[in-house]
Coordinates of N, CA, C and O in Angstrom, one line a residue:
M1 N -18.3 167.6 83.9 CA -18.6 168.6 84.9 C -20.1 168.8 85.1 O -20.6 169.0 86.1
S2 N -20.9 168.6 84.0 CA -22.3 168.8 84.1 C -23.0 167.7 84.9 O -24.0 167.9 85.6
V3 N -22.4 166.5 84.9 CA -22.9 165.4 85.7 C -22.7 165.8 87.2 O -23.6 165.6 88.0
L4 N -21.5 166.3 87.5 CA -21.2 166.7 88.9 C -22.2 167.8 89.4 O -22.7 167.7 90.5
L5 N -22.5 168.8 88.5 CA -23.4 169.8 88.9 C -24.8 169.3 89.1 O -25.5 169.7 90.0
Y6 N -25.2 168.4 88.2 CA -26.6 167.8 88.3 C -26.7 167.0 89.6 O -27.7 167.2 90.3
E7 N -25.7 166.2 89.9 CA -25.7 165.4 91.1 C -25.6 166.2 92.4 O -26.3 165.9 93.4
A8 N -24.9 167.3 92.3 CA -24.8 168.2 93.5 C -26.2 168.9 93.7 O -26.7 169.1 94.8
G9 N -26.8 169.3 92.6 CA -28.1 169.9 92.7 C -29.2 168.9 93.2 O -30.0 169.3 94.0
A10 N -29.1 167.7 92.7 CA -30.0 166.6 93.2 C -29.8 166.4 94.7 O -30.7 166.2 95.5
S11 N -28.5 166.4 95.1 CA -28.2 166.2 96.6 C -28.8 167.3 97.4 O -29.4 167.1 98.5
L12 N -28.7 168.5 96.9 CA -29.3 169.7 97.5 C -30.8 169.6 97.6 O -31.4 169.8 98.6
A13 N -31.4 169.2 96.5 CA -32.9 169.0 96.5 C -33.4 168.0 97.5 O -34.3 168.2 98.2
Y14 N -32.7 166.8 97.5 CA -33.1 165.8 98.4 C -32.8 166.2 99.9 O -33.6 165.9 100.8
G15 N -31.8 167.0 100.1 CA -31.5 167.5 101.4 C -32.5 168.4 101.9 O -33.0 168.4 103.1
V16 N -32.9 169.3 101.0 CA -34.0 170.3 101.4 C -35.3 169.5 101.7 O -36.0 169.8 102.7
L17 N -35.6 168.6 100.8 CA -36.8 167.8 101.1 C -36.7 167.1 102.4 O -37.7 167.1 103.2
G18 N -35.6 166.5 102.7 CA -35.4 165.8 104.0 C -35.6 166.8 105.2 O -36.3 166.5 106.2
I19 N -35.1 168.0 105.1 CA -35.2 169.0 106.1 C -36.7 169.4 106.3 O -37.2 169.5 107.4
V20 N -37.4 169.6 105.2 CA -38.8 169.9 105.2 C -39.6 168.9 105.9 O -40.5 169.1 106.8
L21 N -39.3 167.6 105.6 CA -40.1 166.5 106.2 C -39.7 166.4 107.7 O -40.6 166.1 108.5
M22 N -38.5 166.6 108.1 CA -38.1 166.6 109.5 C -38.8 167.7 110.3 O -39.2 167.5 111.4
V23 N -38.9 168.9 109.7 CA -39.6 170.0 110.3 C -41.0 169.7 110.5 O -41.7 169.9 111.5
L24 N -41.6 169.1 109.4 CA -43.0 168.6 109.5 C -43.2 167.6 110.6 O -44.1 167.6 111.4
G25 N -42.3 166.6 110.7 CA -42.3 165.7 111.8 C -42.2 166.3 113.2 O -42.9 165.9 114.1
Y26 N -41.4 167.3 113.3 CA -41.2 168.1 114.6 C -42.5 168.7 114.9 O -43.0 168.7 116.1
L27 N -43.2 169.4 113.9 CA -44.4 170.1 114.1 C -45.5 169.1 114.5 O -46.4 169.4 115.4
I28 N -45.5 167.9 113.9 CA -46.5 166.9 114.3 C -46.4 166.5 115.8 O -47.3 166.4 116.5
V29 N -45.1 166.2 116.2 CA -44.9 165.9 117.6 C -45.3 167.0 118.5 O -45.9 166.8 119.5
D30 N -45.0 168.3 118.1 CA -45.4 169.4 118.8 C -46.9 169.5 119.0 O -47.4 169.8 120.1
V31 N -47.7 169.2 118.0 CA -49.1 169.2 118.1 C -49.7 168.1 119.0 O -50.6 168.3 119.7
L32 N -49.0 166.9 118.9 CA -49.5 165.8 119.7 C -49.1 165.9 121.2 O -49.7 165.1 122.0
T33 N -48.3 166.8 121.5 CA -47.8 166.8 122.9 C -48.3 168.2 123.5 O -48.3 169.2 122.8
P34 N -48.6 168.2 124.8 CA -49.0 169.4 125.5 C -47.7 170.3 125.6 O -46.6 169.9 125.7
G35 N -48.0 171.6 125.7 CA -46.9 172.6 125.8 C -46.1 172.8 124.5 O -46.5 172.2 123.5
R36 N -45.2 173.7 124.6 CA -44.3 174.0 123.4 C -43.1 173.1 123.4 O -42.3 173.0 124.4
L37 N -42.9 172.3 122.3 CA -41.9 171.4 122.3 C -40.5 172.0 122.4 O -39.6 171.5 123.0
H38 N -40.3 173.2 121.8 CA -39.0 173.8 121.9 C -38.6 174.2 123.3 O -37.5 174.1 123.7
E39 N -39.6 174.5 124.1 CA -39.4 174.8 125.5 C -39.0 173.6 126.3 O -38.1 173.6 127.1
L40 N -39.8 172.5 126.0 CA -39.5 171.2 126.7 C -38.1 170.7 126.4 O -37.4 170.3 127.3
V41 N -37.7 170.8 125.2 CA -36.4 170.2 124.8 C -35.3 171.2 125.1 O -34.3 170.8 125.8
W42 N -35.3 172.4 124.7 CA -34.2 173.3 124.8 C -34.1 174.1 126.1 O -33.0 174.3 126.6
K43 N -35.2 174.4 126.6 CA -35.2 175.2 127.9 C -35.2 174.3 129.1 O -34.5 174.5 130.1
Q44 N -36.2 173.3 129.1 CA -36.3 172.5 130.2 C -35.5 171.2 130.2 O -35.4 170.5 131.1
R45 N -34.8 171.0 129.0 CA -34.0 169.8 128.8 C -34.7 168.5 129.1 O -34.1 167.6 129.7
N46 N -35.9 168.4 128.7 CA -36.8 167.3 129.0 C -36.3 166.1 128.2 O -36.4 166.1 126.9
R47 N -35.9 165.0 128.8 CA -35.4 163.8 128.1 C -36.5 163.1 127.4 O -36.3 162.5 126.3
N48 N -37.7 163.1 127.9 CA -38.8 162.3 127.3 C -39.1 163.0 125.9 O -39.2 162.3 124.9
A49 N -39.3 164.3 125.9 CA -39.6 165.0 124.7 C -38.5 164.9 123.7 O -38.7 164.7 122.5
S50 N -37.3 165.0 124.2 CA -36.1 164.9 123.3 C -36.0 163.5 122.7 O -35.7 163.4 121.5
L51 N -36.3 162.5 123.4 CA -36.2 161.1 122.9 C -37.3 160.9 121.8 O -37.0 160.3 120.7
L52 N -38.5 161.4 122.0 CA -39.5 161.3 121.0 C -39.2 162.0 119.7 O -39.3 161.5 118.6
V53 N -38.7 163.3 119.9 CA -38.4 164.1 118.7 C -37.2 163.4 118.0 O -37.2 163.3 116.7
A54 N -36.2 162.9 118.7 CA -35.0 162.3 118.1 C -35.5 161.1 117.3 O -35.0 160.8 116.2
S55 N -36.3 160.3 117.9 CA -36.8 159.0 117.2 C -37.6 159.4 115.9 O -37.5 158.7 114.9
N56 N -38.3 160.5 116.0 CA -39.1 160.9 114.8 C -38.2 161.4 113.7 O -38.4 161.0 112.6
L57 N -37.2 162.2 114.1 CA -36.2 162.7 113.1 C -35.4 161.5 112.5 O -35.2 161.5 111.2
L58 N -35.0 160.6 113.3 CA -34.3 159.4 112.8 C -35.2 158.6 111.8 O -34.8 158.1 110.8
G59 N -36.5 158.5 112.2 CA -37.4 157.7 111.4 C -37.6 158.4 110.0 O -37.6 157.7 109.0
V60 N -37.7 159.7 110.0 CA -37.8 160.4 108.7 C -36.6 160.2 107.9 O -36.7 159.9 106.7
A61 N -35.4 160.3 108.5 CA -34.2 160.1 107.8 C -34.1 158.7 107.2 O -33.6 158.6 106.1
I62 N -34.5 157.7 107.9 CA -34.5 156.3 107.4 C -35.3 156.2 106.2 O -34.9 155.6 105.1
V63 N -36.5 156.7 106.2 CA -37.4 156.7 105.1 C -36.9 157.4 103.9 O -36.9 156.9 102.8
V64 N -36.5 158.7 104.1 CA -36.0 159.5 103.0 C -34.7 158.9 102.4 O -34.6 158.9 101.2
A65 N -33.8 158.5 103.2 CA -32.6 157.9 102.7 C -32.8 156.7 101.9 O -32.2 156.5 100.8
T66 N -33.8 155.8 102.3 CA -34.1 154.7 101.5 C -34.8 155.1 100.2 O -34.4 154.5 99.2
A67 N -35.6 156.0 100.2 CA -36.3 156.5 99.0 C -35.3 157.1 98.0 O -35.3 156.8 96.8
I68 N -34.3 157.8 98.6 CA -33.2 158.3 97.7 C -32.4 157.2 97.1 O -32.1 157.1 95.9
Y69 N -32.1 156.2 98.0 CA -31.2 155.1 97.6 C -31.8 154.3 96.4 O -31.1 153.8 95.5
V70 N -33.1 154.1 96.5 CA -33.8 153.2 95.5 C -34.3 154.0 94.3 O -34.8 153.4 93.3
S71 N -34.2 155.3 94.3 CA -34.8 156.1 93.3 C -34.0 155.9 92.0 O -32.8 155.8 92.0
T72 N -34.7 155.8 90.9 CA -34.1 155.7 89.6 C -34.9 156.7 88.7 O -36.0 157.1 88.9
G73 N -34.2 157.1 87.6 CA -34.9 157.9 86.7 C -34.8 159.4 87.0 O -33.8 159.9 87.6
A74 N -35.8 160.2 86.6 CA -35.7 161.6 86.7 C -35.8 162.1 88.2 O -36.3 161.4 89.0
L75 N -35.1 163.2 88.4 CA -35.0 163.8 89.7 C -36.4 164.1 90.3 O -36.7 163.8 91.4
A76 N -37.3 164.7 89.4 CA -38.6 165.1 89.9 C -39.4 163.9 90.4 O -40.0 163.9 91.4
I77 N -39.3 162.7 89.7 CA -39.9 161.5 90.2 C -39.4 161.0 91.5 O -40.1 160.6 92.4
G78 N -38.0 161.0 91.6 CA -37.4 160.6 92.8 C -37.8 161.5 94.0 O -38.0 161.0 95.1
L79 N -37.8 162.8 93.8 CA -38.2 163.7 94.9 C -39.7 163.5 95.2 O -40.0 163.5 96.4
A80 N -40.5 163.3 94.3 CA -42.0 163.1 94.6 C -42.1 161.8 95.3 O -42.9 161.7 96.3
A81 N -41.4 160.7 95.0 CA -41.5 159.5 95.7 C -41.0 159.6 97.1 O -41.6 159.1 98.1
A82 N -39.9 160.3 97.3 CA -39.3 160.5 98.6 C -40.3 161.3 99.5 O -40.5 161.0 100.7
A83 N -40.9 162.3 98.9 CA -41.9 163.1 99.6 C -43.1 162.3 100.0 O -43.5 162.3 101.2
A84 N -43.6 161.5 99.1 CA -44.7 160.6 99.4 C -44.4 159.6 100.5 O -45.2 159.5 101.4
Y85 N -43.3 158.9 100.4 CA -42.9 157.9 101.4 C -42.7 158.6 102.7 O -43.0 158.1 103.8
G86 N -42.1 159.8 102.7 CA -41.8 160.5 103.9 C -43.1 160.9 104.6 O -43.3 160.7 105.8
L87 N -44.1 161.3 103.8 CA -45.4 161.7 104.4 C -46.1 160.5 105.0 O -46.8 160.5 106.0
V88 N -46.0 159.3 104.2 CA -46.6 158.1 104.7 C -46.0 157.7 106.1 O -46.7 157.4 107.0
G89 N -44.7 157.8 106.1 CA -44.0 157.5 107.4 C -44.4 158.4 108.5 O -44.7 157.9 109.6
L90 N -44.5 159.7 108.3 CA -44.9 160.6 109.3 C -46.4 160.3 109.8 O -46.7 160.4 110.9
L91 N -47.2 160.1 108.8 CA -48.6 159.7 109.1 C -48.7 158.5 110.0 O -49.4 158.5 111.0
L92 N -47.9 157.5 109.7 CA -47.9 156.2 110.4 C -47.3 156.4 111.8 O -47.8 155.8 112.8
M93 N -46.3 157.3 111.9 CA -45.7 157.5 113.2 C -46.7 158.3 114.1 O -46.8 158.0 115.3
A94 N -47.4 159.2 113.6 CA -48.4 160.0 114.3 C -49.5 159.0 114.7 O -50.0 159.1 115.9
L95 N -50.0 158.2 113.8 CA -51.0 157.2 114.1 C -50.6 156.3 115.3 O -51.3 156.0 116.2
S96 N -49.3 155.8 115.2 CA -48.8 154.9 116.3 C -48.8 155.7 117.6 O -49.2 155.1 118.7
F97 N -48.5 156.9 117.6 CA -48.5 157.7 118.9 C -49.9 157.7 119.5 O -50.1 157.5 120.6
V98 N -50.9 158.0 118.6 CA -52.3 158.1 119.0 C -52.8 156.7 119.5 O -53.5 156.6 120.5
L99 N -52.4 155.7 118.8 CA -52.9 154.3 119.2 C -52.2 153.9 120.5 O -52.9 153.3 121.3
I100 N -51.0 154.1 120.6 CA -50.3 153.7 121.9 C -50.9 154.5 123.0 O -51.2 154.0 124.1
D101 N -51.2 155.8 122.8 CA -51.8 156.6 123.8 C -53.2 156.1 124.2 O -53.6 156.0 125.4
A102 N -54.0 155.7 123.2 CA -55.3 155.2 123.4 C -55.3 153.8 124.1 O -56.2 153.5 124.9
L103 N -54.3 153.0 123.9 CA -54.3 151.6 124.4 C -53.6 151.4 125.7 O -53.6 150.3 126.2
T104 N -53.0 152.5 126.2 CA -52.2 152.3 127.4 C -52.7 153.3 128.5 O -53.4 154.3 128.1
P105 N -52.5 153.0 129.8 CA -53.0 153.9 130.8 C -52.3 155.2 130.8 O -51.2 155.4 130.4
G106 N -53.0 156.2 131.2 CA -52.5 157.6 131.3 C -52.5 158.2 129.9 O -53.0 157.7 128.9
K107 N -52.0 159.5 129.9 CA -51.9 160.2 128.6 C -50.4 160.3 128.3 O -49.6 160.9 129.0
L108 N -50.1 159.8 127.1 CA -48.7 159.9 126.7 C -48.2 161.3 126.5 O -47.0 161.6 126.9
G109 N -49.0 162.2 126.1 CA -48.6 163.6 126.0 C -48.2 164.2 127.3 O -47.2 164.9 127.4
E110 N -48.9 163.8 128.4 CA -48.5 164.3 129.7 C -47.2 163.6 130.2 O -46.4 164.3 130.9
V111 N -47.0 162.4 129.9 CA -45.8 161.7 130.2 C -44.6 162.4 129.6 O -43.5 162.5 130.3
L112 N -44.7 162.9 128.4 CA -43.6 163.6 127.7 C -43.2 164.8 128.5 O -42.0 165.2 128.4
T113 N -44.1 165.5 129.1 CA -43.8 166.7 129.8 C -43.2 166.5 131.2 O -42.7 167.4 131.8
D114 N -43.2 165.2 131.7 CA -42.7 164.9 133.0 C -41.2 165.0 133.0 O -40.5 164.6 132.0
S115 N -40.6 165.5 134.0 CA -39.1 165.7 134.1 C -38.4 164.3 134.3 O -37.2 164.2 134.0
E116 N -39.1 163.4 134.8 CA -38.5 162.0 135.1 C -38.7 161.2 133.8 O -39.7 161.1 133.2
T117 N -37.6 160.5 133.4 CA -37.6 159.7 132.2 C -38.7 158.6 132.4 O -38.7 157.9 133.5
H118 N -39.5 158.3 131.4 CA -40.6 157.4 131.5 C -40.4 156.3 130.4 O -40.1 156.6 129.3
P119 N -40.6 155.0 130.8 CA -40.4 153.9 129.8 C -41.4 154.0 128.7 O -41.1 153.5 127.6
A120 N -42.5 154.6 128.9 CA -43.5 154.7 127.8 C -43.0 155.5 126.6 O -43.3 155.2 125.4
V121 N -42.1 156.4 126.9 CA -41.5 157.2 125.8 C -40.6 156.3 125.0 O -40.5 156.4 123.7
W122 N -39.8 155.4 125.6 CA -39.0 154.5 124.9 C -39.8 153.6 124.0 O -39.4 153.3 122.9
V123 N -40.9 153.2 124.5 CA -41.8 152.3 123.6 C -42.3 153.1 122.4 O -42.2 152.6 121.3
N124 N -42.7 154.3 122.6 CA -43.1 155.1 121.5 C -42.0 155.5 120.5 O -42.2 155.4 119.3
A125 N -40.8 155.7 121.1 CA -39.6 156.0 120.2 C -39.3 154.7 119.4 O -39.0 154.8 118.2
A126 N -39.4 153.6 120.0 CA -39.1 152.3 119.3 C -40.2 152.1 118.2 O -39.9 151.7 117.1
A127 N -41.4 152.5 118.4 CA -42.5 152.4 117.4 C -42.1 153.3 116.2 O -42.3 152.9 115.1
H128 N -41.6 154.5 116.5 CA -41.3 155.4 115.4 C -40.2 154.8 114.5 O -40.4 154.8 113.3
V129 N -39.2 154.3 115.1 CA -38.1 153.8 114.3 C -38.5 152.5 113.6 O -38.2 152.3 112.4
S130 N -39.3 151.7 114.3 CA -39.8 150.5 113.7 C -40.7 150.7 112.5 O -40.6 150.1 111.4
I131 N -41.6 151.7 112.6 CA -42.4 152.1 111.5 C -41.6 152.6 110.3 O -41.8 152.2 109.2
A132 N -40.6 153.4 110.6 CA -39.7 153.9 109.6 C -39.0 152.8 108.8 O -38.9 152.8 107.6
L133 N -38.6 151.8 109.6 CA -37.9 150.6 109.0 C -38.9 149.8 108.1 O -38.5 149.3 107.0
M134 N -40.1 149.7 108.6 CA -41.1 149.0 107.7 C -41.4 149.8 106.5 O -41.5 149.1 105.4
V135 N -41.6 151.1 106.6 CA -41.8 151.9 105.3 C -40.6 151.8 104.4 O -40.8 151.6 103.2
A136 N -39.4 151.8 105.0 CA -38.2 151.7 104.2 C -38.1 150.4 103.5 O -37.8 150.3 102.3
A137 N -38.5 149.3 104.2 CA -38.5 148.0 103.6 C -39.6 147.9 102.4 O -39.4 147.3 101.4
A138 N -40.7 148.6 102.6 CA -41.7 148.6 101.6 C -41.3 149.3 100.3 O -41.7 149.0 99.2
I139 N -40.4 150.3 100.5 CA -39.9 151.1 99.4 C -39.0 150.2 98.5 O -39.1 150.3 97.3
S140 N -38.1 149.5 99.2 CA -37.1 148.7 98.4 C -37.6 147.4 97.8 O -38.6 146.9 97.8

């Protein structure tokens, strides 16, 4: 029974960490884009902003899930590693957003606020997931 309680507690701790990292990812996307992200997604139903946020959340989940899967040893070490890898993934996703924005015409942040779906957002979303997969591969 104690093993079950320990593993349930560990699951809860990793879940909370994952949620914290996803919230941080959401806030990073909010800072990088003009306007309020919650208004773009929930009130305006903007597909561009929704796609970027969804790819960011998926990227965080890929990194954290991989970190959990490969973790061995003490829970504290596993949580610290998952947090570190998650932060690296978020940093690299933000960097890719800035680099794509700098290397392509127009402002990506403004494209996200457009009501018409834009291919540049798909490129950025693919970059988020690709970076997450690369970080996940580096973990294992």
